[in-house]
Amino acid sequence: MSTPTVPAQFSWNAFFEKVDNPDSDYRYMALKDLILAMRKSDFTIPQTEDARLRAAFLKLVKDKNSEVQTQASRCLGFSVHKISETGILDFADNLFHIVANPHETNRDSAAVALKKVVESFPANSATSRKLSDKLVPKLTALLLEAEGAKAAQEVQVDVLDILTEVLMRNSADLARHPEKQTPIVSCLRRVQTYNRQVVRKRATLSLATLFPHMPNELAESVVTGAIDLFAARQPIDAQRTGILTLTALFQQNAERLSTKLSNIIPSILSRISDTEDDELRELCLQALEAIVVKVNATTLGAFLDEILAKALEFLKYDPNMAAMTDDESDGDDNGMDIDGDDDGDDDGDMMSDDGQSDEFGDDDEYGGFTDDEDVSWKVRRHSCRVISACVDTRPGRIGDVYRKVTPTLFGCIRDREESVRIEVIQAVTRLLTQTEGCAQIAPEGLQLLRQQIPRLVRILGSQMGPSATAGVRQYGFALLCELMHVAPQTLTPELVTTCSAVVAHGLSFGTQHGKGSSHAAAANANLKLSALAFARRLFTYQLPTAFTPATLNKLVVAITQSTSDRFFKVTVGVLKSFAAAIPVIRPLDASTDLPAPGAADSQHNLLLKVLAGVSDMLSASDTDVEVKNAALAVISRYIQHAGDVFVNEQSLQTVIEMVQSRVDNELTRARAIDALKALATSKTFAQQPAFLNILAARIPAIVQLCVGQLQRKDRAVRIASIETIVAYIDFAKVHGQPQVLGSGQDLTQNLVPALQRLLTVDDLAILARSLDALALLVNPAFANTGVRVGLQRVVDNTLIKLALSPLLTNTAAMNSLAQFWIALVASNPPSAATLAGQIRKSVLETYAGSAKSETIPAQARSAFAAAGQSIANIYVGAGASNRDTLDAATKALLQSVQAQASKLTSVMTTYLDLHTIGEIARATPIAQSQQPTAIVLALFESQSEDIRSAAAFVFGTIASSDLNAYLPSVLSDIRTMPTRRFLLLHSLKEILARFVTTEQGAQLGTVASNIWSVLFEYIQNGDENVRHVIGECLGRLVHADPERLLGELLGRAADPQPHIRGVVVVAIRSALTAVASNSTAGKLFESLLRPRIAALLVLIEDQDLRVRHSALLALNGIASNQPYLLEGVTSTLLPTLYRLAKVNPQYVRVVEMGPFKVNIDDAIEARQAAYHTIYTLIDTMPQYIEPTLLVTSVVEGITDVQKDAVLAVHQILTKLARIVPTLVLARADAIVAAARVEMDARPKETAMKQEFEKYQSIVESSLRLVAMLYLACNMSSGSPSSSSTAAPTSAATSPAQPAVGGSHQQQLQQQQQQALNVPQDSNIQFPDALIAFLQYIRGAQQFSRIYTEQLKDLQQEETHSTIGRGSLGAYVSGGGSEFGPSPVMLRRANTTDRIQEAAGTRF
């Protein structure tokens, strides 16, 4: 149905006519037209129609059609802002009377409408306060009347829902008027004594909503009342209400209850043991979970051990199985047979590896036990959640968990109740995630895990056998995938066999149960995907020697049986598994890239079986494109590892032809070209001379094919093509067969011009590889092909101009260009002068006239520096074979500089020559006979600042070649020549950099003291720029004698002069960046700095804000690049950062600007730096962060008046919502309220453009955070359906999508509707505040559009990100998505200390 258009002028008569129409479709469309009209910012309701509209709404709310009722409530959200305030109050009063009438049939719809009215006004607005004052007394009175049966019990639930919404929207007003709270609290506490449980729960929620804003005395009475209700003498219903109240209070504001912990926690622990009511036990465990999550570790103290012990005790609680003894179970859980026959393998074994019995056996030993009245499983399930909360929020206790908890926790995977088994598996998965993140703070955790892996794998093997359910399999595969990540290369052949059996059973289960309805088929495709994902990780993270030939063969056969699955995603998963299996079937020696000893001929038949299956899929015309790309990736891997294993030469030719044919398809082109490259780079393929001959005959066609792809728009295709061309040129050079590339005419007319077209700065990666290809063609091996003529044209027409580009500075493309120049002049040294002259002439002509007096424009300076580097490379390349050529060129450059020194018109020429000399001096010493220093030092007096700075650079490079000759004069001139001091310091910095970067800093040891004293002598006498250069010099100098100088430098951090302290910070930053961390000098310096880092961190609290800001920036750099240096100080560092990020009134001053007074926060830059450092530490040191304290501290900044700080807070909370969703969602009310305030603070129409831009950025950031909260609800639920992974699905089961061919407006509206709807999933708990906020922005088109865009971006990041939810211990979903592996399975592929993922897993 097309989108209705809004009339230019809304017709009220037509609207009311439709409203009175007996056809419900007319009434529905009337409301829809009104919504479209109200979305216009200039739409108003005439005063004459106000009363009629309210009457119409009242009528529509009671409409017989439920869709009309819903649409009327939705329309109210748009209308309340445009109806008069008096009218709204009267309308709300009318709705209340409907709700209060127990005999009214439309009471439910009226309650929804009244809630919509309440939530549509901004929180704490004037109208909202008036509504509160009008409604609250009536609502509380009605609740009290219900006790005497004057109103039906159903009314109470609706009234409490409305009351909760009113209290939530007017918290600030209630906090300012505590006298209003007393009757409300009294009423709610009375309602908590009512008989109906759902009413008591609603009253508890309302009471908790008000709790953070109560005055202390009232809050104390509420807490005391809850404790009294929980007393053992009370009836069981009262105890349940009491513990439920305490749980809600902890969730709302745990800080107010911190003083009561010593009474509350022991009472809860004792009640769990004493009571016979399992429901009360469950509620007590929920309270313990809230306490663990909301109360920080310092406050909780030793209670955490007691809570963990109690949860562990009741994790085994099963009164119906109490009589069963360990002796009654038998069997063996050591695994399963790969063929699937479970005789003796799946009976369960209650004995662990150390001979002690587990708490649970396999499902079968319970004999099909069922008890519908038994709810003890809820106790066990929530005990597991308490354990998960302890693990997630206290990462430093991983060692204790493995010693005390996992022996029981692993055994509980065999629980007879499936929901408990799944909960335990998820808990173990989260524990593994924590273990990896805490490897540095608690290394014993990983060691203890490795000891317990055999038992864990065997238990999982027994529970994932043929009789296992799909849910257990799904979450079990997630656990196993995480185990492969955390503890690679730990499985024995026996355990690998068990894991292989798990995969085989998972694949066969999916096949057997995937028949029938499309929903069942799709759901079981998900299980197959999870099984295949685990198979890939099993191949990737375990040693090839762990796979016995029999296991390997049977596993590959099991995977192959899923090749023809109806869902192409499963087929893709099979191919990815093949790609991961090939390195296991045919491992290569890392040093030679040839088959490892003993692996050459052992599995040829298995390899050929894989090749045959892949070839069939690649050749099929009806195969999905994604399948073909996956097959091509397998072919590439196969050629690399088994290029010498083909049935015969014809088989090889067939494969090459299939791959070449796939280049014609734009969707498979890049993968096909990668496969062609593998033929040229594979060393196994090169072992077969016959195969090489076949390839040689096809190389001209392949190269020509790749040349034709270089101009494609698809960047991936262009990169693959240039990489393949480079590979085949190198292939021809290595094998001494330049003719295989084609004739000289082909190279000159086709290949070289194609490469020349790529020589632009539009894509530096492609430019670098193109230059590499040209450098290879310069090789003498191609001298007889005639290619040099074409190369000369490239140099003359393109490379000369390219050498001037400032964009090449410090890039791989510049290095490739340097290698090309060196290779070119090495083959023809006499051409060096000509080439250098061409570049010199080109750059001077390009920028002729651009210099004004003695100043050179910034762009020209960069171009001269780039050109000077190219000219220097040309001369150095020529000098490699003839030193006289280089000396003559250097002499000519020095003479030119000397001759032009006094001419302002030659500033650019001098600048270019100086940079050329400096680059030559970097590469090789300049002869002293040419008197370079005298010539360069004379330029220190130049009127041009650019010449002076270039001269300082050149003098430093020259002086670094002979330290003894030059350094004394440099130090002497720094002391005696104040006018040259700044330039000489730059020269000194260049000298020190030369020795530090080449790890020759020890040569400075004898003169380090002199340099040190000179530098500190002039800190006070110089300006800020001089001090900064001195700091950089000191940082480099420290590496000369780090054991002595580092201590002396850090000792100056306590100097009373802020200038000295600031220089110390700069020096440490410079020292850390001057050398690579993995170099010898870097390792030595970091080992000395690590125990002394506290002396530096004192400066982040410096009273001088400039020093503080600089110190925080330095800390952020350390946290990002060398976080291990901070490991010993995190306990004090993190609280300090939290404190520094907050507003300090000491640094806030009031500035009068005309009639206005503005608060200026002088510490805002330092506070922003503190927030940025916290953000960095979340990524690099999550194992040291206490999540509860972090979230609590950061959330406080959500209301900061400085918007820059708020943006930083939004970034942190967005990240934390992905990492610890449970903790962030617990603060959803505050976050959503702050977002609403920001959105309502729209600048006036007369505001400046910058104010509108700032408002737009803060709104986008706020809505991005809210969208992340929406996704966090899915993450914290642990539901397999919560993942964002796409699903293969049929039309019958796919979610609603925009209609094909529909207008853009239609598609946008549908996307917004889908994004803003809250899924009705019983497993997902959405905070009420979040639901209300989503409903609010759903009615505001400008906000709903932004929200939809932000949600889409976050979902894409979640899908494609390789970084998971970190190791802060989030409630990470352990299972896969409905149609794919969970994010737990897909993350951290780029972690440096991991084994690299198989190439087949990245598509």
Coordinates of N, CA and C in Angstrom, one line a residue, residues 30 286 778 988 1086 1177 1242 1399:
A30 N -8.1 7.6 9.4 CA -8.2 9.0 9.9 C -7.1 9.3 10.9
Q286 N 18.6 -14.3 43.3 CA 18.5 -13.1 42.5 C 19.1 -11.9 43.2
V778 N 63.1 -3.7 -13.9 CA 64.5 -3.1 -14.1 C 65.6 -4.1 -14.0
L988 N 70.8 18.9 17.5 CA 71.1 17.9 18.6 C 70.1 16.8 18.6
E1086 N 62.1 0.0 28.9 CA 60.8 -0.4 29.5 C 60.9 -1.2 30.8
L1177 N 42.2 2.3 28.2 CA 42.4 1.2 29.2 C 41.4 0.1 29.1
R1242 N 17.1 22.0 22.3 CA 17.4 22.4 20.9 C 17.7 23.9 20.9
A1399 N 43.1 -19.0 6.3 CA 42.7 -18.0 5.3 C 41.2 -18.2 4.9

